[in-house]
JSON list of C-alpha atoms and ligand atoms in Angstrom, two decimals:
[
{"chain": "A", "resi": 1441, "resn": "UNK", "atom": "CA", "xyz": [-20.22, -15.53, 10.79]},
{"chain": "A", "resi": 1442, "resn": "UNK", "atom": "CA", "xyz": [-17.56, -12.73, 9.33]},
{"chain": "A", "resi": 1443, "resn": "UNK", "atom": "CA", "xyz": [-14.14, -14.30, 11.01]},
{"chain": "A", "resi": 1444, "resn": "UNK", "atom": "CA", "xyz": [-12.00, -11.85, 12.56]},
{"chain": "A", "resi": 1445, "resn": "UNK", "atom": "CA", "xyz": [-9.00, -11.76, 13.90]},
{"chain": "A", "resi": 1446, "resn": "UNK", "atom": "CA", "xyz": [-7.31, -8.72, 15.58]},
{"chain": "A", "resi": 1447, "resn": "UNK", "atom": "CA", "xyz": [-3.91, -7.71, 16.05]},
{"chain": "A", "resi": 1448, "resn": "UNK", "atom": "CA", "xyz": [-2.49, -5.38, 17.96]},
{"chain": "A", "resi": 1449, "resn": "UNK", "atom": "CA", "xyz": [-0.26, -3.30, 17.78]},
{"chain": "A", "resi": 1450, "resn": "UNK", "atom": "CA", "xyz": [1.79, -0.26, 20.29]},
{"chain": "A", "resi": 1451, "resn": "UNK", "atom": "CA", "xyz": [2.80, 2.23, 17.32]},
{"chain": "A", "resi": 1452, "resn": "UNK", "atom": "CA", "xyz": [2.54, 2.48, 13.40]},
{"chain": "A", "resi": 1453, "resn": "UNK", "atom": "CA", "xyz": [5.94, 0.99, 13.07]},
{"chain": "A", "resi": 1454, "resn": "UNK", "atom": "CA", "xyz": [5.20, -1.95, 14.87]},
{"chain": "A", "resi": 1455, "resn": "UNK", "atom": "CA", "xyz": [2.31, -3.28, 12.66]},
{"chain": "A", "resi": 1456, "resn": "UNK", "atom": "CA", "xyz": [4.19, -1.89, 9.76]},
{"chain": "A", "resi": 1457, "resn": "UNK", "atom": "CA", "xyz": [6.33, -4.27, 9.92]},
{"chain": "A", "resi": 1458, "resn": "UNK", "atom": "CA", "xyz": [4.05, -7.04, 11.08]},
{"chain": "A", "resi": 1459, "resn": "UNK", "atom": "CA", "xyz": [1.65, -6.41, 7.77]},
{"chain": "A", "resi": 1460, "resn": "UNK", "atom": "CA", "xyz": [4.72, -5.78, 5.07]},
{"chain": "A", "resi": 1461, "resn": "UNK", "atom": "CA", "xyz": [5.72, -9.13, 6.70]},
{"chain": "A", "resi": 1462, "resn": "UNK", "atom": "CA", "xyz": [2.31, -10.87, 5.56]},
{"chain": "A", "resi": 1463, "resn": "UNK", "atom": "CA", "xyz": [1.75, -9.23, 2.18]},
{"chain": "A", "resi": 1464, "resn": "UNK", "atom": "CA", "xyz": [5.12, -10.15, 1.27]},
{"chain": "A", "resi": 1465, "resn": "UNK", "atom": "CA", "xyz": [3.69, -13.55, 1.82]},
{"chain": "A", "resi": 1466, "resn": "UNK", "atom": "CA", "xyz": [0.73, -13.32, -0.56]},
{"chain": "A", "resi": 1467, "resn": "UNK", "atom": "CA", "xyz": [2.54, -12.18, -2.81]},
{"chain": "A", "resi": 1468, "resn": "UNK", "atom": "CA", "xyz": [5.35, -14.70, -2.82]},
{"chain": "A", "resi": 1469, "resn": "UNK", "atom": "CA", "xyz": [2.41, -17.07, -2.45]},
{"chain": "A", "resi": 1470, "resn": "UNK", "atom": "CA", "xyz": [0.71, -15.87, -6.13]},
{"chain": "A", "resi": 1471, "resn": "UNK", "atom": "CA", "xyz": [4.36, -15.97, -7.54]},
{"chain": "A", "resi": 1472, "resn": "UNK", "atom": "CA", "xyz": [5.18, -19.17, -6.60]},
{"chain": "A", "resi": 1473, "resn": "UNK", "atom": "CA", "xyz": [1.17, -20.36, -7.77]},
{"chain": "A", "resi": 1474, "resn": "UNK", "atom": "CA", "xyz": [0.76, -17.79, -11.02]},
{"chain": "A", "resi": 1475, "resn": "UNK", "atom": "CA", "xyz": [3.78, -15.94, -11.79]},
{"chain": "A", "resi": 1476, "resn": "UNK", "atom": "CA", "xyz": [2.09, -12.97, -10.94]},
{"chain": "A", "resi": 1477, "resn": "UNK", "atom": "CA", "xyz": [0.53, -11.15, -7.67]},
{"chain": "A", "resi": 1478, "resn": "UNK", "atom": "CA", "xyz": [-2.39, -8.03, -8.11]},
{"chain": "A", "resi": 1479, "resn": "UNK", "atom": "CA", "xyz": [-3.12, -6.45, -4.52]},
{"chain": "A", "resi": 1480, "resn": "UNK", "atom": "CA", "xyz": [-5.35, -3.63, -4.16]},
{"chain": "A", "resi": 1481, "resn": "UNK", "atom": "CA", "xyz": [-3.61, -1.22, -1.52]},
{"chain": "A", "resi": 1482, "resn": "UNK", "atom": "CA", "xyz": [-5.41, 1.93, -0.09]},
{"chain": "A", "resi": 1483, "resn": "UNK", "atom": "CA", "xyz": [-4.99, 5.54, 0.71]},
{"chain": "A", "resi": 1484, "resn": "UNK", "atom": "CA", "xyz": [-4.93, 8.03, 3.05]},
{"chain": "A", "resi": 1485, "resn": "UNK", "atom": "CA", "xyz": [-1.90, 8.17, 5.70]},
{"chain": "A", "resi": 1486, "resn": "UNK", "atom": "CA", "xyz": [-1.87, 5.11, 7.30]},
{"chain": "A", "resi": 1487, "resn": "UNK", "atom": "CA", "xyz": [-1.06, 2.86, 5.67]},
{"chain": "A", "resi": 1488, "resn": "UNK", "atom": "CA", "xyz": [2.03, 4.97, 4.48]},
{"chain": "A", "resi": 1489, "resn": "UNK", "atom": "CA", "xyz": [4.28, 3.44, 7.28]},
{"chain": "A", "resi": 1490, "resn": "UNK", "atom": "CA", "xyz": [3.39, -0.25, 5.86]},
{"chain": "A", "resi": 1491, "resn": "UNK", "atom": "CA", "xyz": [4.26, 0.32, 2.21]},
{"chain": "A", "resi": 1492, "resn": "UNK", "atom": "CA", "xyz": [7.34, 2.12, 2.54]},
{"chain": "A", "resi": 1493, "resn": "UNK", "atom": "CA", "xyz": [8.81, -1.45, 4.60]},
{"chain": "A", "resi": 1494, "resn": "UNK", "atom": "CA", "xyz": [7.11, -3.84, 2.55]},
{"chain": "A", "resi": 1495, "resn": "UNK", "atom": "CA", "xyz": [8.68, -1.57, -0.21]},
{"chain": "A", "resi": 1496, "resn": "UNK", "atom": "CA", "xyz": [11.44, -2.69, 0.67]},
{"chain": "A", "resi": 1497, "resn": "UNK", "atom": "CA", "xyz": [11.17, -6.73, 0.62]},
{"chain": "A", "resi": 1498, "resn": "UNK", "atom": "CA", "xyz": [12.86, -8.91, -2.43]},
{"chain": "A", "resi": 1499, "resn": "UNK", "atom": "CA", "xyz": [10.66, -9.67, -3.72]},
{"chain": "A", "resi": 1500, "resn": "UNK", "atom": "CA", "xyz": [10.20, -9.67, -7.77]},
{"chain": "A", "resi": 1501, "resn": "UNK", "atom": "CA", "xyz": [8.42, -6.39, -8.22]},
{"chain": "A", "resi": 1502, "resn": "UNK", "atom": "CA", "xyz": [7.91, -6.81, -11.52]},
{"chain": "A", "resi": 1503, "resn": "UNK", "atom": "CA", "xyz": [5.62, -9.49, -12.05]},
{"chain": "A", "resi": 1504, "resn": "UNK", "atom": "CA", "xyz": [3.31, -7.35, -9.10]},
{"chain": "A", "resi": 1505, "resn": "UNK", "atom": "CA", "xyz": [0.17, -5.33, -10.26]},
{"chain": "A", "resi": 1506, "resn": "UNK", "atom": "CA", "xyz": [-0.89, -2.64, -7.75]},
{"chain": "A", "resi": 1507, "resn": "UNK", "atom": "CA", "xyz": [-4.37, -0.40, -7.84]},
{"chain": "A", "resi": 1508, "resn": "UNK", "atom": "CA", "xyz": [-5.43, 1.28, -5.29]},
{"chain": "A", "resi": 1509, "resn": "UNK", "atom": "CA", "xyz": [-8.69, 0.85, -3.24]},
{"chain": "A", "resi": 1510, "resn": "UNK", "atom": "CA", "xyz": [-10.08, 3.75, -4.49]},
{"chain": "A", "resi": 1511, "resn": "UNK", "atom": "CA", "xyz": [-8.75, 7.23, -5.22]},
{"chain": "A", "resi": 1512, "resn": "UNK", "atom": "CA", "xyz": [-10.20, 10.63, -5.16]},
{"chain": "A", "resi": 1513, "resn": "UNK", "atom": "CA", "xyz": [-11.20, 12.19, -8.19]},
{"chain": "A", "resi": 1514, "resn": "UNK", "atom": "CA", "xyz": [-8.70, 14.22, -9.24]},
{"chain": "A", "resi": 1515, "resn": "UNK", "atom": "CA", "xyz": [-5.73, 15.34, -11.64]},
{"chain": "A", "resi": 1516, "resn": "UNK", "atom": "CA", "xyz": [-3.01, 12.79, -11.23]},
{"chain": "A", "resi": 1517, "resn": "UNK", "atom": "CA", "xyz": [-0.18, 14.09, -9.11]},
{"chain": "A", "resi": 1518, "resn": "UNK", "atom": "CA", "xyz": [-1.83, 15.88, -7.07]},
{"chain": "A", "resi": 1519, "resn": "UNK", "atom": "CA", "xyz": [-1.03, 16.14, -3.67]},
{"chain": "A", "resi": 1520, "resn": "UNK", "atom": "CA", "xyz": [-5.06, 13.93, -2.81]},
{"chain": "A", "resi": 1521, "resn": "UNK", "atom": "CA", "xyz": [-4.46, 11.51, -5.04]},
{"chain": "A", "resi": 1522, "resn": "UNK", "atom": "CA", "xyz": [-3.92, 7.75, -4.08]},
{"chain": "A", "resi": 1523, "resn": "UNK", "atom": "CA", "xyz": [-2.46, 6.33, -6.89]},
{"chain": "A", "resi": 1524, "resn": "UNK", "atom": "CA", "xyz": [0.38, 9.46, -6.90]},
{"chain": "A", "resi": 1525, "resn": "UNK", "atom": "CA", "xyz": [0.78, 8.51, -3.26]},
{"chain": "A", "resi": 1526, "resn": "UNK", "atom": "CA", "xyz": [1.58, 3.74, -3.37]},
{"chain": "A", "resi": 1527, "resn": "UNK", "atom": "CA", "xyz": [3.26, 5.16, -7.12]},
{"chain": "A", "resi": 1528, "resn": "UNK", "atom": "CA", "xyz": [6.15, 6.86, -5.72]},
{"chain": "A", "resi": 1529, "resn": "UNK", "atom": "CA", "xyz": [7.27, 3.90, -3.36]},
{"chain": "A", "resi": 1530, "resn": "UNK", "atom": "CA", "xyz": [6.42, 1.38, -5.64]},
{"chain": "A", "resi": 1531, "resn": "UNK", "atom": "CA", "xyz": [6.88, 2.81, -9.40]},
{"chain": "A", "resi": 1532, "resn": "UNK", "atom": "CA", "xyz": [11.07, 2.82, -8.77]},
{"chain": "A", "resi": 1533, "resn": "UNK", "atom": "CA", "xyz": [10.83, -1.02, -7.47]},
{"chain": "A", "resi": 1534, "resn": "UNK", "atom": "CA", "xyz": [9.55, -1.74, -10.70]},
{"chain": "A", "resi": 1535, "resn": "UNK", "atom": "CA", "xyz": [5.84, -2.65, -9.09]},
{"chain": "A", "resi": 1536, "resn": "UNK", "atom": "CA", "xyz": [3.27, -2.12, -11.97]},
{"chain": "A", "resi": 1537, "resn": "UNK", "atom": "CA", "xyz": [1.20, 0.38, -10.10]},
{"chain": "A", "resi": 1538, "resn": "UNK", "atom": "CA", "xyz": [-1.96, 1.11, -12.33]},
{"chain": "A", "resi": 1539, "resn": "UNK", "atom": "CA", "xyz": [-4.79, 4.31, -11.93]},
{"chain": "A", "resi": 1540, "resn": "UNK", "atom": "CA", "xyz": [-8.21, 4.19, -11.57]},
{"chain": "A", "resi": 1541, "resn": "UNK", "atom": "CA", "xyz": [-9.05, 7.44, -12.39]},
{"chain": "A", "resi": 1542, "resn": "UNK", "atom": "CA", "xyz": [-8.14, 9.27, -15.58]},
{"chain": "A", "resi": 1543, "resn": "UNK", "atom": "CA", "xyz": [-7.61, 12.67, -16.50]},
{"chain": "A", "resi": 1544, "resn": "UNK", "atom": "CA", "xyz": [-10.17, 12.60, -19.47]},
{"chain": "A", "resi": 1545, "resn": "UNK", "atom": "CA", "xyz": [-13.17, 11.45, -17.48]},
{"chain": "A", "resi": 1546, "resn": "UNK", "atom": "CA", "xyz": [-15.44, 13.62, -17.70]},
{"chain": "A", "resi": 1547, "resn": "UNK", "atom": "CA", "xyz": [-17.48, 12.81, -14.22]},
{"chain": "A", "resi": 1548, "resn": "UNK", "atom": "CA", "xyz": [-17.15, 11.09, -11.17]},
{"chain": "A", "resi": 1549, "resn": "UNK", "atom": "CA", "xyz": [-19.93, 8.21, -12.77]},
{"chain": "A", "resi": 1550, "resn": "UNK", "atom": "CA", "xyz": [-17.94, 7.27, -16.03]},
{"chain": "A", "resi": 1551, "resn": "UNK", "atom": "CA", "xyz": [-14.81, 7.61, -13.96]},
{"chain": "A", "resi": 1552, "resn": "UNK", "atom": "CA", "xyz": [-16.07, 4.59, -11.84]},
{"chain": "A", "resi": 1553, "resn": "UNK", "atom": "CA", "xyz": [-17.29, 2.92, -15.44]},
{"chain": "A", "resi": 1554, "resn": "UNK", "atom": "CA", "xyz": [-13.98, 3.14, -17.20]},
{"chain": "A", "resi": 1555, "resn": "UNK", "atom": "CA", "xyz": [-11.87, 2.01, -14.07]},
{"chain": "A", "resi": 1556, "resn": "UNK", "atom": "CA", "xyz": [-14.90, -1.19, -13.62]},
{"chain": "A", "resi": 1557, "resn": "UNK", "atom": "CA", "xyz": [-14.45, -1.74, -17.34]},
{"chain": "A", "resi": 1558, "resn": "UNK", "atom": "CA", "xyz": [-9.81, -1.39, -15.92]},
{"chain": "A", "resi": 1559, "resn": "UNK", "atom": "CA", "xyz": [-10.60, -4.36, -13.76]},
{"chain": "A", "resi": 1560, "resn": "UNK", "atom": "CA", "xyz": [-12.43, -6.84, -15.72]},
{"chain": "A", "resi": 1561, "resn": "UNK", "atom": "CA", "xyz": [-8.85, -6.97, -17.84]},
{"chain": "A", "resi": 1562, "resn": "UNK", "atom": "CA", "xyz": [-6.88, -7.12, -14.53]},
{"chain": "A", "resi": 1563, "resn": "UNK", "atom": "CA", "xyz": [-6.55, -10.95, -13.34]},
{"chain": "A", "resi": 1564, "resn": "UNK", "atom": "CA", "xyz": [-9.45, -11.86, -10.27]},
{"chain": "A", "resi": 1565, "resn": "UNK", "atom": "CA", "xyz": [-10.18, -12.27, -7.87]},
{"chain": "A", "resi": 1566, "resn": "UNK", "atom": "CA", "xyz": [-7.51, -10.03, -5.88]},
{"chain": "A", "resi": 1567, "resn": "UNK", "atom": "CA", "xyz": [-4.54, -11.47, -4.25]},
{"chain": "A", "resi": 1568, "resn": "UNK", "atom": "CA", "xyz": [-5.15, -8.93, -1.24]},
{"chain": "A", "resi": 1569, "resn": "UNK", "atom": "CA", "xyz": [-7.10, -5.95, -0.87]},
{"chain": "A", "resi": 1570, "resn": "UNK", "atom": "CA", "xyz": [-5.84, -4.02, 2.15]},
{"chain": "A", "resi": 1571, "resn": "UNK", "atom": "CA", "xyz": [-8.26, -1.63, 3.70]},
{"chain": "A", "resi": 1572, "resn": "UNK", "atom": "CA", "xyz": [-8.01, 1.67, 5.99]},
{"chain": "A", "resi": 1573, "resn": "UNK", "atom": "CA", "xyz": [-10.56, 2.83, 8.00]},
{"chain": "A", "resi": 1574, "resn": "UNK", "atom": "CA", "xyz": [-11.72, 5.97, 8.71]},
{"chain": "A", "resi": 1575, "resn": "UNK", "atom": "CA", "xyz": [-13.17, 7.82, 11.33]},
{"chain": "A", "resi": 1576, "resn": "UNK", "atom": "CA", "xyz": [-16.61, 8.74, 10.12]},
{"chain": "A", "resi": 1577, "resn": "UNK", "atom": "CA", "xyz": [-16.89, 4.04, 9.78]},
{"chain": "A", "resi": 1578, "resn": "UNK", "atom": "CA", "xyz": [-15.80, 4.32, 5.61]},
{"chain": "A", "resi": 1579, "resn": "UNK", "atom": "CA", "xyz": [-13.25, 1.86, 4.25]},
{"chain": "A", "resi": 1580, "resn": "UNK", "atom": "CA", "xyz": [-11.70, 2.50, 0.08]},
{"chain": "A", "resi": 1581, "resn": "UNK", "atom": "CA", "xyz": [-14.05, 5.43, -0.27]},
{"chain": "A", "resi": 1582, "resn": "UNK", "atom": "CA", "xyz": [-17.50, 3.53, 0.75]},
{"chain": "A", "resi": 1583, "resn": "UNK", "atom": "CA", "xyz": [-19.95, 6.44, 1.66]},
{"chain": "A", "resi": 1584, "resn": "UNK", "atom": "CA", "xyz": [-23.15, 7.08, 2.65]},
{"chain": "A", "resi": 1585, "resn": "UNK", "atom": "CA", "xyz": [-25.18, 9.12, -0.14]},
{"chain": "A", "resi": 1586, "resn": "UNK", "atom": "CA", "xyz": [-26.43, 8.81, -3.48]},
{"chain": "A", "resi": 1587, "resn": "UNK", "atom": "CA", "xyz": [-24.13, 5.41, -4.84]},
{"chain": "A", "resi": 1588, "resn": "UNK", "atom": "CA", "xyz": [-23.75, 3.88, -0.89]},
{"chain": "A", "resi": 1589, "resn": "UNK", "atom": "CA", "xyz": [-26.28, 1.04, -2.31]},
{"chain": "A", "resi": 1590, "resn": "UNK", "atom": "CA", "xyz": [-25.01, 0.31, -5.00]},
{"chain": "A", "resi": 1591, "resn": "UNK", "atom": "CA", "xyz": [-21.99, 0.68, -3.47]},
{"chain": "A", "resi": 1592, "resn": "UNK", "atom": "CA", "xyz": [-22.35, -2.23, -0.75]},
{"chain": "A", "resi": 1593, "resn": "UNK", "atom": "CA", "xyz": [-24.93, -4.13, -2.91]},
{"chain": "A", "resi": 1594, "resn": "UNK", "atom": "CA", "xyz": [-24.76, -3.90, -6.52]},
{"chain": "A", "resi": 1595, "resn": "UNK", "atom": "CA", "xyz": [-24.19, -5.70, -9.70]},
{"chain": "A", "resi": 1596, "resn": "UNK", "atom": "CA", "xyz": [-22.46, -9.01, -8.48]},
{"chain": "A", "resi": 1597, "resn": "UNK", "atom": "CA", "xyz": [-19.75, -8.49, -11.49]},
{"chain": "A", "resi": 1598, "resn": "UNK", "atom": "CA", "xyz": [-19.48, -4.65, -10.61]},
{"chain": "A", "resi": 1599, "resn": "UNK", "atom": "CA", "xyz": [-16.10, -4.27, -9.02]},
{"chain": "A", "resi": 1600, "resn": "UNK", "atom": "CA", "xyz": [-15.67, -0.49, -9.55]},
{"chain": "A", "resi": 1601, "resn": "UNK", "atom": "CA", "xyz": [-17.99, 2.29, -9.09]},
{"chain": "A", "resi": 1602, "resn": "UNK", "atom": "CA", "xyz": [-17.45, 6.53, -8.70]},
{"chain": "A", "resi": 1603, "resn": "UNK", "atom": "CA", "xyz": [-19.08, 7.63, -4.69]},
{"chain": "A", "resi": 1604, "resn": "UNK", "atom": "CA", "xyz": [-20.72, 11.10, -4.58]},
{"chain": "A", "resi": 1605, "resn": "UNK", "atom": "CA", "xyz": [-19.58, 11.10, -0.59]},
{"chain": "A", "resi": 1606, "resn": "UNK", "atom": "CA", "xyz": [-22.49, 12.96, 1.02]},
{"chain": "A", "resi": 1607, "resn": "UNK", "atom": "CA", "xyz": [-21.06, 14.52, 3.06]},
{"chain": "A", "resi": 1608, "resn": "UNK", "atom": "CA", "xyz": [-18.02, 16.02, 1.89]},
{"chain": "A", "resi": 1609, "resn": "UNK", "atom": "CA", "xyz": [-14.63, 14.07, 4.27]},
{"chain": "A", "resi": 1610, "resn": "UNK", "atom": "CA", "xyz": [-13.29, 16.69, 4.67]},
{"chain": "A", "resi": 1611, "resn": "UNK", "atom": "CA", "xyz": [-9.78, 15.66, 4.17]},
{"chain": "A", "resi": 1612, "resn": "UNK", "atom": "CA", "xyz": [-10.96, 14.70, 1.43]},
{"chain": "A", "resi": 1613, "resn": "UNK", "atom": "CA", "xyz": [-13.67, 16.75, 0.68]},
{"chain": "A", "resi": 1614, "resn": "UNK", "atom": "CA", "xyz": [-14.13, 14.99, -3.08]},
{"chain": "A", "resi": 1615, "resn": "UNK", "atom": "CA", "xyz": [-15.84, 12.82, -5.75]},
{"chain": "A", "resi": 1616, "resn": "UNK", "atom": "CA", "xyz": [-13.82, 9.09, -5.29]},
{"chain": "A", "resi": 1617, "resn": "UNK", "atom": "CA", "xyz": [-13.87, 6.13, -7.50]},
{"chain": "A", "resi": 1618, "resn": "UNK", "atom": "CA", "xyz": [-14.08, 3.10, -5.01]},
{"chain": "A", "resi": 1619, "resn": "UNK", "atom": "CA", "xyz": [-13.60, -0.82, -4.77]},
{"chain": "A", "resi": 1620, "resn": "UNK", "atom": "CA", "xyz": [-17.34, -1.65, -4.59]},
{"chain": "A", "resi": 1621, "resn": "UNK", "atom": "CA", "xyz": [-18.16, -4.79, -1.52]},
{"chain": "A", "resi": 1622, "resn": "UNK", "atom": "CA", "xyz": [-18.59, -6.93, -4.16]},
{"chain": "A", "resi": 1623, "resn": "UNK", "atom": "CA", "xyz": [-14.39, -6.45, -5.45]},
{"chain": "A", "resi": 1624, "resn": "UNK", "atom": "CA", "xyz": [-13.31, -6.85, -1.96]},
{"chain": "A", "resi": 1625, "resn": "UNK", "atom": "CA", "xyz": [-14.68, -8.96, -0.49]},
{"chain": "A", "resi": 1626, "resn": "UNK", "atom": "CA", "xyz": [-14.17, -11.75, -2.85]},
{"chain": "A", "resi": 1627, "resn": "UNK", "atom": "CA", "xyz": [-9.69, -11.15, -2.96]},
{"chain": "A", "resi": 1628, "resn": "UNK", "atom": "CA", "xyz": [-8.32, -14.06, -1.73]},
{"chain": "A", "resi": 1629, "resn": "UNK", "atom": "CA", "xyz": [-6.89, -11.86, 1.65]},
{"chain": "A", "resi": 1630, "resn": "UNK", "atom": "CA", "xyz": [-8.22, -9.61, 3.72]},
{"chain": "A", "resi": 1631, "resn": "UNK", "atom": "CA", "xyz": [-6.50, -6.82, 5.96]},
{"chain": "A", "resi": 1632, "resn": "UNK", "atom": "CA", "xyz": [-6.91, -3.88, 7.06]},
{"chain": "A", "resi": 1633, "resn": "UNK", "atom": "CA", "xyz": [-4.77, -1.87, 8.79]},
{"chain": "A", "resi": 1634, "resn": "UNK", "atom": "CA", "xyz": [-5.96, 1.31, 11.13]},
{"chain": "A", "resi": 1635, "resn": "UNK", "atom": "CA", "xyz": [-4.83, 3.31, 14.22]},
{"chain": "A", "resi": 1636, "resn": "UNK", "atom": "CA", "xyz": [-5.76, 4.84, 17.92]},
{"chain": "A", "resi": 1637, "resn": "UNK", "atom": "CA", "xyz": [-8.62, 4.77, 19.99]},
{"chain": "A", "resi": 1638, "resn": "UNK", "atom": "CA", "xyz": [-11.78, 6.26, 18.04]},
{"chain": "A", "resi": 1639, "resn": "UNK", "atom": "CA", "xyz": [-11.44, 3.95, 14.72]},
{"chain": "A", "resi": 1640, "resn": "UNK", "atom": "CA", "xyz": [-11.32, 0.86, 17.09]},
{"chain": "A", "resi": 1641, "resn": "UNK", "atom": "CA", "xyz": [-14.44, 1.82, 18.47]},
{"chain": "A", "resi": 1642, "resn": "UNK", "atom": "CA", "xyz": [-16.29, 2.99, 15.60]},
{"chain": "A", "resi": 1643, "resn": "UNK", "atom": "CA", "xyz": [-15.01, -1.13, 14.15]},
{"chain": "A", "resi": 1644, "resn": "UNK", "atom": "CA", "xyz": [-16.08, -2.23, 16.96]},
{"chain": "A", "resi": 1645, "resn": "UNK", "atom": "CA", "xyz": [-19.19, -1.51, 17.11]},
{"chain": "A", "resi": 1646, "resn": "UNK", "atom": "CA", "xyz": [-19.92, -1.83, 13.59]},
{"chain": "A", "resi": 1647, "resn": "UNK", "atom": "CA", "xyz": [-19.00, -5.56, 13.35]},
{"chain": "A", "resi": 1648, "resn": "UNK", "atom": "CA", "xyz": [-21.33, -5.57, 16.36]},
{"chain": "A", "resi": 1649, "resn": "UNK", "atom": "CA", "xyz": [-25.06, -3.97, 14.32]},
{"chain": "A", "resi": 1650, "resn": "UNK", "atom": "CA", "xyz": [-24.10, -5.60, 11.44]},
{"chain": "A", "resi": 1651, "resn": "UNK", "atom": "CA", "xyz": [-26.06, -6.33, 8.33]},
{"chain": "A", "resi": 1652, "resn": "UNK", "atom": "CA", "xyz": [-27.39, -3.11, 9.69]},
{"chain": "A", "resi": 1653, "resn": "UNK", "atom": "CA", "xyz": [-24.60, -0.71, 10.34]},
{"chain": "A", "resi": 1654, "resn": "UNK", "atom": "CA", "xyz": [-24.30, 2.45, 10.43]},
{"chain": "A", "resi": 1655, "resn": "UNK", "atom": "CA", "xyz": [-21.18, 2.12, 9.61]},
{"chain": "A", "resi": 1656, "resn": "UNK", "atom": "CA", "xyz": [-19.95, 1.94, 6.00]},
{"chain": "A", "resi": 1657, "resn": "UNK", "atom": "CA", "xyz": [-16.71, -0.77, 7.27]},
{"chain": "A", "resi": 1658, "resn": "UNK", "atom": "CA", "xyz": [-19.58, -2.78, 9.46]},
{"chain": "A", "resi": 1659, "resn": "UNK", "atom": "CA", "xyz": [-21.76, -3.09, 6.17]},
{"chain": "A", "resi": 1660, "resn": "UNK", "atom": "CA", "xyz": [-18.54, -4.39, 4.17]},
{"chain": "A", "resi": 1661, "resn": "UNK", "atom": "CA", "xyz": [-18.34, -6.77, 6.65]},
{"chain": "A", "resi": 1662, "resn": "UNK", "atom": "CA", "xyz": [-21.70, -8.53, 7.43]},
{"chain": "A", "resi": 1663, "resn": "UNK", "atom": "CA", "xyz": [-21.83, -11.59, 5.91]},
{"chain": "A", "resi": 1664, "resn": "UNK", "atom": "CA", "xyz": [-18.15, -11.92, 4.83]},
{"chain": "A", "resi": 1665, "resn": "UNK", "atom": "CA", "xyz": [-17.22, -15.98, 4.51]},
{"chain": "A", "resi": 1666, "resn": "UNK", "atom": "CA", "xyz": [-13.51, -14.17, 3.84]},
{"chain": "A", "resi": 1667, "resn": "UNK", "atom": "CA", "xyz": [-11.40, -14.53, 7.55]},
{"chain": "A", "resi": 1668, "resn": "UNK", "atom": "CA", "xyz": [-10.29, -11.03, 8.21]},
{"chain": "A", "resi": 1669, "resn": "UNK", "atom": "CA", "xyz": [-7.08, -10.36, 9.99]},
{"chain": "A", "resi": 1670, "resn": "UNK", "atom": "CA", "xyz": [-7.69, -6.46, 11.51]},
{"chain": "A", "resi": 1671, "resn": "UNK", "atom": "CA", "xyz": [-4.35, -4.69, 12.26]},
{"chain": "A", "resi": 1672, "resn": "UNK", "atom": "CA", "xyz": [-4.44, -2.04, 14.65]},
{"chain": "A", "resi": 1673, "resn": "UNK", "atom": "CA", "xyz": [-1.93, -0.27, 16.13]},
{"chain": "A", "resi": 1674, "resn": "UNK", "atom": "CA", "xyz": [-2.34, 2.80, 19.41]},
{"chain": "A", "resi": 1675, "resn": "UNK", "atom": "CA", "xyz": [-0.92, 5.53, 18.25]},
{"chain": "B", "resi": 2536, "resn": "6PG", "atom": "C1", "xyz": [-9.09, 7.57, 0.41]},
{"chain": "B", "resi": 2536, "resn": "6PG", "atom": "C2", "xyz": [-8.96, 6.25, 1.34]},
{"chain": "B", "resi": 2536, "resn": "6PG", "atom": "C3", "xyz": [-9.72, 5.66, 2.40]},
{"chain": "B", "resi": 2536, "resn": "6PG", "atom": "C4", "xyz": [-9.03, 5.74, 4.16]},
{"chain": "B", "resi": 2536, "resn": "6PG", "atom": "C5", "xyz": [-8.83, 6.53, 5.48]},
{"chain": "B", "resi": 2536, "resn": "6PG", "atom": "C6", "xyz": [-8.39, 6.43, 6.46]},
{"chain": "B", "resi": 2536, "resn": "6PG", "atom": "O1", "xyz": [-8.78, 7.19, -0.46]},
{"chain": "B", "resi": 2536, "resn": "6PG", "atom": "O2", "xyz": [-9.97, 7.66, 1.57]},
{"chain": "B", "resi": 2536, "resn": "6PG", "atom": "O3", "xyz": [-8.72, 4.65, 1.20]},
{"chain": "B", "resi": 2536, "resn": "6PG", "atom": "O4", "xyz": [-10.46, 4.78, 2.79]},
{"chain": "B", "resi": 2536, "resn": "6PG", "atom": "O5", "xyz": [-8.29, 3.95, 3.70]},
{"chain": "B", "resi": 2536, "resn": "6PG", "atom": "O6", "xyz": [-9.95, 7.35, 5.06]},
{"chain": "B", "resi": 2536, "resn": "6PG", "atom": "O7", "xyz": [-7.46, 6.67, 6.24]},
{"chain": "B", "resi": 2536, "resn": "6PG", "atom": "P1", "xyz": [-6.24, 7.78, 6.80]},
{"chain": "B", "resi": 2536, "resn": "6PG", "atom": "O8", "xyz": [-5.54, 6.39, 6.74]},
{"chain": "B", "resi": 2536, "resn": "6PG", "atom": "O9", "xyz": [-5.44, 8.40, 6.13]},
{"chain": "B", "resi": 2536, "resn": "6PG", "atom": "O10", "xyz": [-6.90, 8.03, 7.99]}
]
């Protein structure tokens, strides 16, 4: 049974302050324990105010490694690139922000394999995985399509893979590289940040449906042993 706690806020700024505070604490604890922190951060638009708030925290940023939870297979610097968005905020602070898709990848499958190799070189498990959720119930870049089963239930050692969403999501209609379910749920802390009544409804339904959920977020959360915090803002 997954242990889920909801945290509700009136608006994005209130949620940003709370989530940034939690992430700061997770990073500090990892630095205290191990001298370094490795975290995965969601792409998309919702977390932008969280990242702005977090980047103002007094942290030893050079000890912090950040990877995106997932990436669109586009060149670095492209407006759709998640790591480009994350790097804008955290590179100036001195954090190590690591792209997971190289411009040299021949196709999305090859991009996924090289992202997996890169993940194997990071300190594991991740100290934190911060996820977003799409209105269609996807999380990270775990989408229905030919790679769905592998993303949800592939070999345990596979931490990242290439994914071709079917249908392609209109907000970024390109193939993806994503952390696998296993890569996500083995993190030491799992936080979801989302907003709006529609997404809340999707997540609530997904949790209720459990392992047979029609939504990726439901499949991801079913039977997760780690406690999950879902931060939700009304707007
Ligand atoms: C991506 C994201 C994705 C995101 C959701 C929500 O690359 O598409 O990492 O999983 O978290 O699509 O995105 P918004 O916050 O923009 O609604």
